[in-house]
Amino acid sequence: MCHMEKADFSLKARHKKKIWFAAVCILLIFVVLVVQMSYIMVFCSEYYLARADDLHERERSIKASRGRILDANGVVLASNKTVCTISVIHSQIKDPERVIKILCEELGLTDEEVRKRVEKVTSIERIKTNVDRDVGDRIRNYALEGVKVDEDYKRYYPYGSLASKVIGFTGSDNQGIVGLEVKYDSWLSGDSGKILTLTDSRGVELEGMQENRKEPVAGMDVTLSIDYNIQMYAQQLANKALEEKQAKTVSIIVMNPQNGEIMAMVNAPEYDLNNPYELNFEPETVVTGQAYQDLLNGMWRNKCINDTYEPGSTFKMITATAALETGAVTLDSQYYCPGYKIVEDRRIRCARTTGHGAQDFTHTVMNSCNPAFIEWGLRVGVDNYFDYMGKLGILEKTGIDLPGEASTIMHKKENVGQVELATMSFGQSFQITPMQLLRAASAIINGGTLVTPHFAVKASDAEGNNVKIFEYETKENAIKKETSDTMKGILEKVVSEGGGKNAYIEGFSIGGKTATSQKLPRGNGKYISSFIGFAPVDNPQVIAMCIIDEPVGVYYGGTIAAPVVRQLFENILPYMGIEKSVQS
Amino acid sequence: MQKKRLKKVKYFDYSLLFVIIFLLGFGLVMIYSTSSYNAQIKFNDSEYFFKKQLFAEILGIVCMYAAYKIDYHIWVKYAAFLYVVAMVMIVLVLSPLGYSAYGARRWISIGPLSIQPAEFAKLALIFSCTAAVNKMNQNSRKFAAIFVHLFLGIVLAGMIFVITNNLSSAIIIFGIAVVISFVAYPKYNIYVIVAGLVGALVVAVRSWAQQAQLSDNANFRFERILAWVNPEKFADDTGFQTVQALYAIGSGGLFGKGLGKSLQKLGFIPEAQNDMIFSVICEELGLFGALCVLIVFGLMLWRFVYIATNAPDLTGCLLVVGVFAHIAIQVVLNVAVVTNLIPNTGISLPFISYGGTSVLFLMAEMGIVLNVSSHIRMEI
């Protein structure tokens, strides 16, 4: 039993009061703690939970299957095949030596490469992508712990090199790299899904936890205006011309002049889309590194739109149109060609040095007489000439749905004098892309509508429902319909009686214009031969252009390029259902 | 009408005993929940920490019973001696007997046992402060008496801070001394003024840190304080523990993920069974569970207040007040650290955090309180 303390040491009211005071203080502090806890656990809960989930979840993405690319008739031009991605999960590997050995053997990688990745402490490390399905299945059958075989899609092009420079190809992550594949990547690629698994701090997946799965959304199919048959046939013709003329390149564009739908675009030599990193020729010396990459970049170039050239006489179509539109000439205008024309201090020769003699307007076009066109161009004048180049889209990009379109290289208007205007009148001293010229030519023959050349027609989902019909800008009344009709008549004469007669096909009404342009510097003996043709003249359904770069031997456009278009038309006009209309 | 009379009846505070047993049991459950993952990895035995804690608690119950049986006046009688023992133990940390764990030299090992002198020092301080009041008699009402208490506190706290670099234990010890002197000294104003100054200082530091963390040339010495203001900016080093704890607390929500279902304990919160165990309680049991734990602690503190105010003499009262101060300060600081109300400093949650020495001496304190309670004379 306790003994009694002296009175002074006994518990007094003031002590009790102090204890209660302290207790109340602690209670108040507890309230503060509860408020802070509630704040974190109620108001910040969502934020912290999301951050924590980020920390705990390992994300494995599931690739969406990439949409296909189809031709106008539904022929598959680009599709997918199943391949495998092999990865390792460091924390799950039980027998690293066996894993390294088997992966080396099956994947054909060096021990060093595989070892580096297997021994790297990461949650998941990719060993190799785009592995054939057979190899993937074999690796899966080893049932190696810590080795994951994920199926995945790889781009596959059933026709190899067909329209390679138009379609383009994809990279290791199935992303578009060049061509339509990159232009329409957002439509084709779809949304990748993901599998989220919970892991502990060492990255070990937790068992019995729900897997969070977000399904991938497949990409859209994109339908092109390209017609497999026309493209195939054009490509054969281009390859044939390439070989016969030992040319550097041969390009053919086939387009519907009424709406700008491109039916074929060939740039021979094409390359194999399934092996885009292999050159389509044997380089003379061993090339590596940047130089090899430069060669590849050159190989992937689409010359119809990525490169410019001096159009030459085909450009006379624009000069003639401008001259007619502005009233500078009429069909009755006469010109006498002595074989040259003097502009200021220059003497500009005609292709026919002896001269064409007296000609009316139509014949100056049929003869492709340079002095006459200098006269017509000078009559139009600089302002009007630039005005009509603008109206016909020569001064701007065409807006085609391919990346990397080149810009016009043109004199500044204020610097254009008589000499410059003279040379421009017959298509020299400036550069445009073949596509720009074909677009201008289409406007001249279709009644005056400037179209946007294009490939993609629509995007549709896996069930075939159209999700998007692509629309393109058109500018009507770039020129008068009467001028267009007049030009069609003149151009028909060029083929039936003039320099383009090698493009003539009995029974069909075909119009066109040839060109033979010297490559710079002048006098180096290198030429570009070209021909633009269209049919039928009354209501043009197809316009085609053939450009032969640096042919060996005969280099006249009318001699070598026009026959290519003729052969093309001989086949595709009946295929397109265009009947013979002219009684022979 | 029967005349009211005083009768001596042996009193025993069963409510307190129940609270103690509840906290011990709950602590064991949470220690198993938080530590089994780490234990499995480190020791290949998921019950490693659980078993050690269980052993310490059984020992603690024996301690409590022994302390309950010993008249509390004896402690005060030998207070000076125990105070010196505490100092010697702290110094021994520097001797070959001392050893380090978790990157700090804070333990001494005697045979198979390892103990943390700081835990014993808390007990020794409670005894010596009480003894000082006894000794000073009437003088304890003078202003100078405050300094006697504070001196006792500062010596032990200073030794613990300097020798074992343990700021949190030093704060607790000093805090106990302040509370005992507050109850013993008759006036209020000096404490109110000091508390006001401390509050102002905290606000000043907080606003300074908020300014400083915006500027890029942050001083590394104050990184702990900067990490307090914006832990996620320092999530890779100083703020790591705090951020992980906040993730755990925040992802608990109202009712938690369920017992055993914490993800943050899986190696994200380092040593989750120690100082940060409250964050896992929040994650698994939610705001509801965390409130329950605080209510149980509140209940315990209320029992202390009851026993202290009804103690037969000032000695018993002050002993209980010391224990009250110890538990209250430690719970408040632990929860405040875990919820990032104050800068991070390692403070364990009494009865629940893993730690043998802590439980042993806490149980001894409970025994002393129960002994004081048994001297209460009931009116019937």
mmCIF file of C-alpha atoms in Angstrom, chain A residues 1-6 8-12 14-23 26 29-30 32-34 36-38 40-42 44-49 51-53 55-56 198-202 206 209, chain B residues 37 41 73 133-134 137-138 141 182-188 232 244 246-247 249-251 253 263-264 266-268 278 282 286-287 290-291 294 301 305 308-309 311 313-314 317 321 324 328 332 335-336 339 341:
data_model
loop_
_atom_site.group_PDB
_atom_site.id
_atom_site.type_symbol
_atom_site.label_atom_id
_atom_site.label_comp_id
_atom_site.label_asym_id
_atom_site.label_seq_id
_atom_site.Cartn_x
_atom_site.Cartn_y
_atom_site.Cartn_z
ATOM 1 C CA MET A 1 0.000 0.000 0.000
ATOM 2 C CA CYS A 2 1.301 3.427 -0.835
ATOM 3 C CA HIS A 3 2.183 5.835 1.890
ATOM 4 C CA MET A 4 0.605 9.244 1.888
ATOM 5 C CA GLU A 5 2.634 12.056 0.328
ATOM 6 C CA LYS A 6 3.011 15.395 1.988
ATOM 7 C CA ASP A 8 2.188 19.751 -1.302
ATOM 8 C CA PHE A 9 2.895 16.775 -3.474
ATOM 9 C CA SER A 10 -0.644 15.649 -3.708
ATOM 10 C CA LEU A 11 -2.452 15.918 -6.972
ATOM 11 C CA LYS A 12 -4.105 19.280 -7.183
ATOM 12 C CA ARG A 14 -4.263 22.652 -11.369
ATOM 13 C CA HIS A 15 -2.426 19.484 -12.396
ATOM 14 C CA LYS A 16 -5.634 17.912 -13.593
ATOM 15 C CA LYS A 17 -6.451 21.036 -15.512
ATOM 16 C CA LYS A 18 -3.077 20.971 -17.167
ATOM 17 C CA ILE A 19 -3.482 17.319 -18.123
ATOM 18 C CA TRP A 20 -6.838 18.030 -19.664
ATOM 19 C CA PHE A 21 -5.350 20.986 -21.465
ATOM 20 C CA ALA A 22 -2.617 18.783 -22.910
ATOM 21 C CA ALA A 23 -5.195 16.156 -23.883
ATOM 22 C CA ILE A 26 -3.431 16.373 -28.684
ATOM 23 C CA ILE A 29 -3.622 17.783 -33.484
ATOM 24 C CA PHE A 30 -5.399 14.491 -34.165
ATOM 25 C CA VAL A 32 -5.468 18.100 -38.129
ATOM 26 C CA LEU A 33 -4.037 14.665 -38.954
ATOM 27 C CA VAL A 34 -7.452 13.317 -39.879
ATOM 28 C CA GLN A 36 -4.785 15.765 -43.931
ATOM 29 C CA MET A 37 -5.475 12.037 -44.269
ATOM 30 C CA SER A 38 -8.940 12.665 -45.643
ATOM 31 C CA ILE A 40 -5.013 12.673 -49.414
ATOM 32 C CA MET A 41 -7.325 9.687 -49.379
ATOM 33 C CA VAL A 42 -10.457 11.325 -50.718
ATOM 34 C CA CYS A 44 -6.051 13.222 -54.052
ATOM 35 C CA SER A 45 -6.957 9.551 -54.194
ATOM 36 C CA GLU A 46 -7.508 9.484 -57.927
ATOM 37 C CA TYR A 47 -4.232 11.233 -58.640
ATOM 38 C CA TYR A 48 -2.116 9.039 -56.380
ATOM 39 C CA LEU A 49 -3.896 5.873 -57.472
ATOM 40 C CA ARG A 51 0.521 7.392 -60.259
ATOM 41 C CA ALA A 52 0.755 4.184 -58.254
ATOM 42 C CA ASP A 53 -0.843 2.170 -61.064
ATOM 43 C CA LEU A 55 4.364 2.316 -61.156
ATOM 44 C CA HIS A 56 2.871 -1.135 -60.767
ATOM 45 C CA LEU A 198 0.720 -5.753 -62.222
ATOM 46 C CA THR A 199 4.252 -6.257 -61.003
ATOM 47 C CA ASP A 200 6.202 -5.842 -57.794
ATOM 48 C CA SER A 201 9.175 -3.517 -57.498
ATOM 49 C CA ARG A 202 11.480 -6.066 -59.139
ATOM 50 C CA LEU A 206 1.902 -10.879 -59.690
ATOM 51 C CA MET A 209 -4.173 -10.342 -60.435
ATOM 52 C CA TYR B 37 7.262 -10.059 -49.156
ATOM 53 C CA ILE B 41 13.180 -12.264 -50.574
ATOM 54 C CA HIS B 73 7.644 4.641 -6.400
ATOM 55 C CA VAL B 133 9.565 17.291 -9.203
ATOM 56 C CA ASN B 134 9.606 15.231 -6.022
ATOM 57 C CA ASN B 137 9.237 20.027 -3.532
ATOM 58 C CA GLN B 138 7.832 23.537 -3.236
ATOM 59 C CA ARG B 141 6.484 25.955 -8.592
ATOM 60 C CA PHE B 182 4.097 21.734 -18.354
ATOM 61 C CA VAL B 183 1.951 19.671 -16.030
ATOM 62 C CA ALA B 184 4.191 20.263 -13.014
ATOM 63 C CA TYR B 185 4.675 24.016 -13.449
ATOM 64 C CA PRO B 186 1.639 26.059 -12.435
ATOM 65 C CA LYS B 187 1.547 28.651 -15.208
ATOM 66 C CA TYR B 188 0.545 28.567 -18.847
ATOM 67 C CA GLU B 232 7.514 14.458 -56.231
ATOM 68 C CA GLN B 244 5.873 6.044 -52.156
ATOM 69 C CA LEU B 246 1.668 9.067 -50.513
ATOM 70 C CA TYR B 247 1.006 6.686 -53.410
ATOM 71 C CA ILE B 249 -2.175 6.310 -48.791
ATOM 72 C CA GLY B 250 -3.806 7.879 -51.808
ATOM 73 C CA SER B 251 -4.538 4.578 -53.486
ATOM 74 C CA GLY B 253 -9.328 5.571 -50.812
ATOM 75 C CA LEU B 263 0.947 -3.245 -53.822
ATOM 76 C CA GLN B 264 3.205 -0.549 -52.416
ATOM 77 C CA LEU B 266 5.983 -5.102 -52.586
ATOM 78 C CA GLY B 267 9.330 -3.390 -52.467
ATOM 79 C CA PHE B 268 8.140 0.062 -53.474
ATOM 80 C CA PHE B 278 0.812 3.418 -41.374
ATOM 81 C CA CYS B 282 -4.113 3.308 -45.194
ATOM 82 C CA GLY B 286 -8.529 2.900 -46.329
ATOM 83 C CA LEU B 287 -9.476 6.082 -44.539
ATOM 84 C CA ALA B 290 -6.777 4.463 -40.532
ATOM 85 C CA LEU B 291 -9.404 6.388 -38.559
ATOM 86 C CA LEU B 294 -6.284 6.638 -34.585
ATOM 87 C CA LEU B 301 -4.549 8.271 -24.445
ATOM 88 C CA VAL B 305 -5.621 10.918 -18.878
ATOM 89 C CA ALA B 308 -3.215 10.398 -14.422
ATOM 90 C CA THR B 309 -6.006 12.617 -13.144
ATOM 91 C CA ALA B 311 -3.660 8.943 -9.546
ATOM 92 C CA ASP B 313 -0.221 11.166 -5.841
ATOM 93 C CA LEU B 314 1.709 13.527 -8.110
ATOM 94 C CA CYS B 317 0.346 11.192 -12.116
ATOM 95 C CA VAL B 321 1.743 11.905 -18.017
ATOM 96 C CA PHE B 324 0.998 9.806 -22.285
ATOM 97 C CA ALA B 328 0.991 10.894 -28.112
ATOM 98 C CA VAL B 332 1.315 12.277 -33.974
ATOM 99 C CA VAL B 335 1.231 9.983 -38.870
ATOM 100 C CA ALA B 336 2.375 13.512 -39.692
ATOM 101 C CA THR B 339 1.053 12.039 -44.560
ATOM 102 C CA LEU B 341 2.629 17.138 -42.827
#
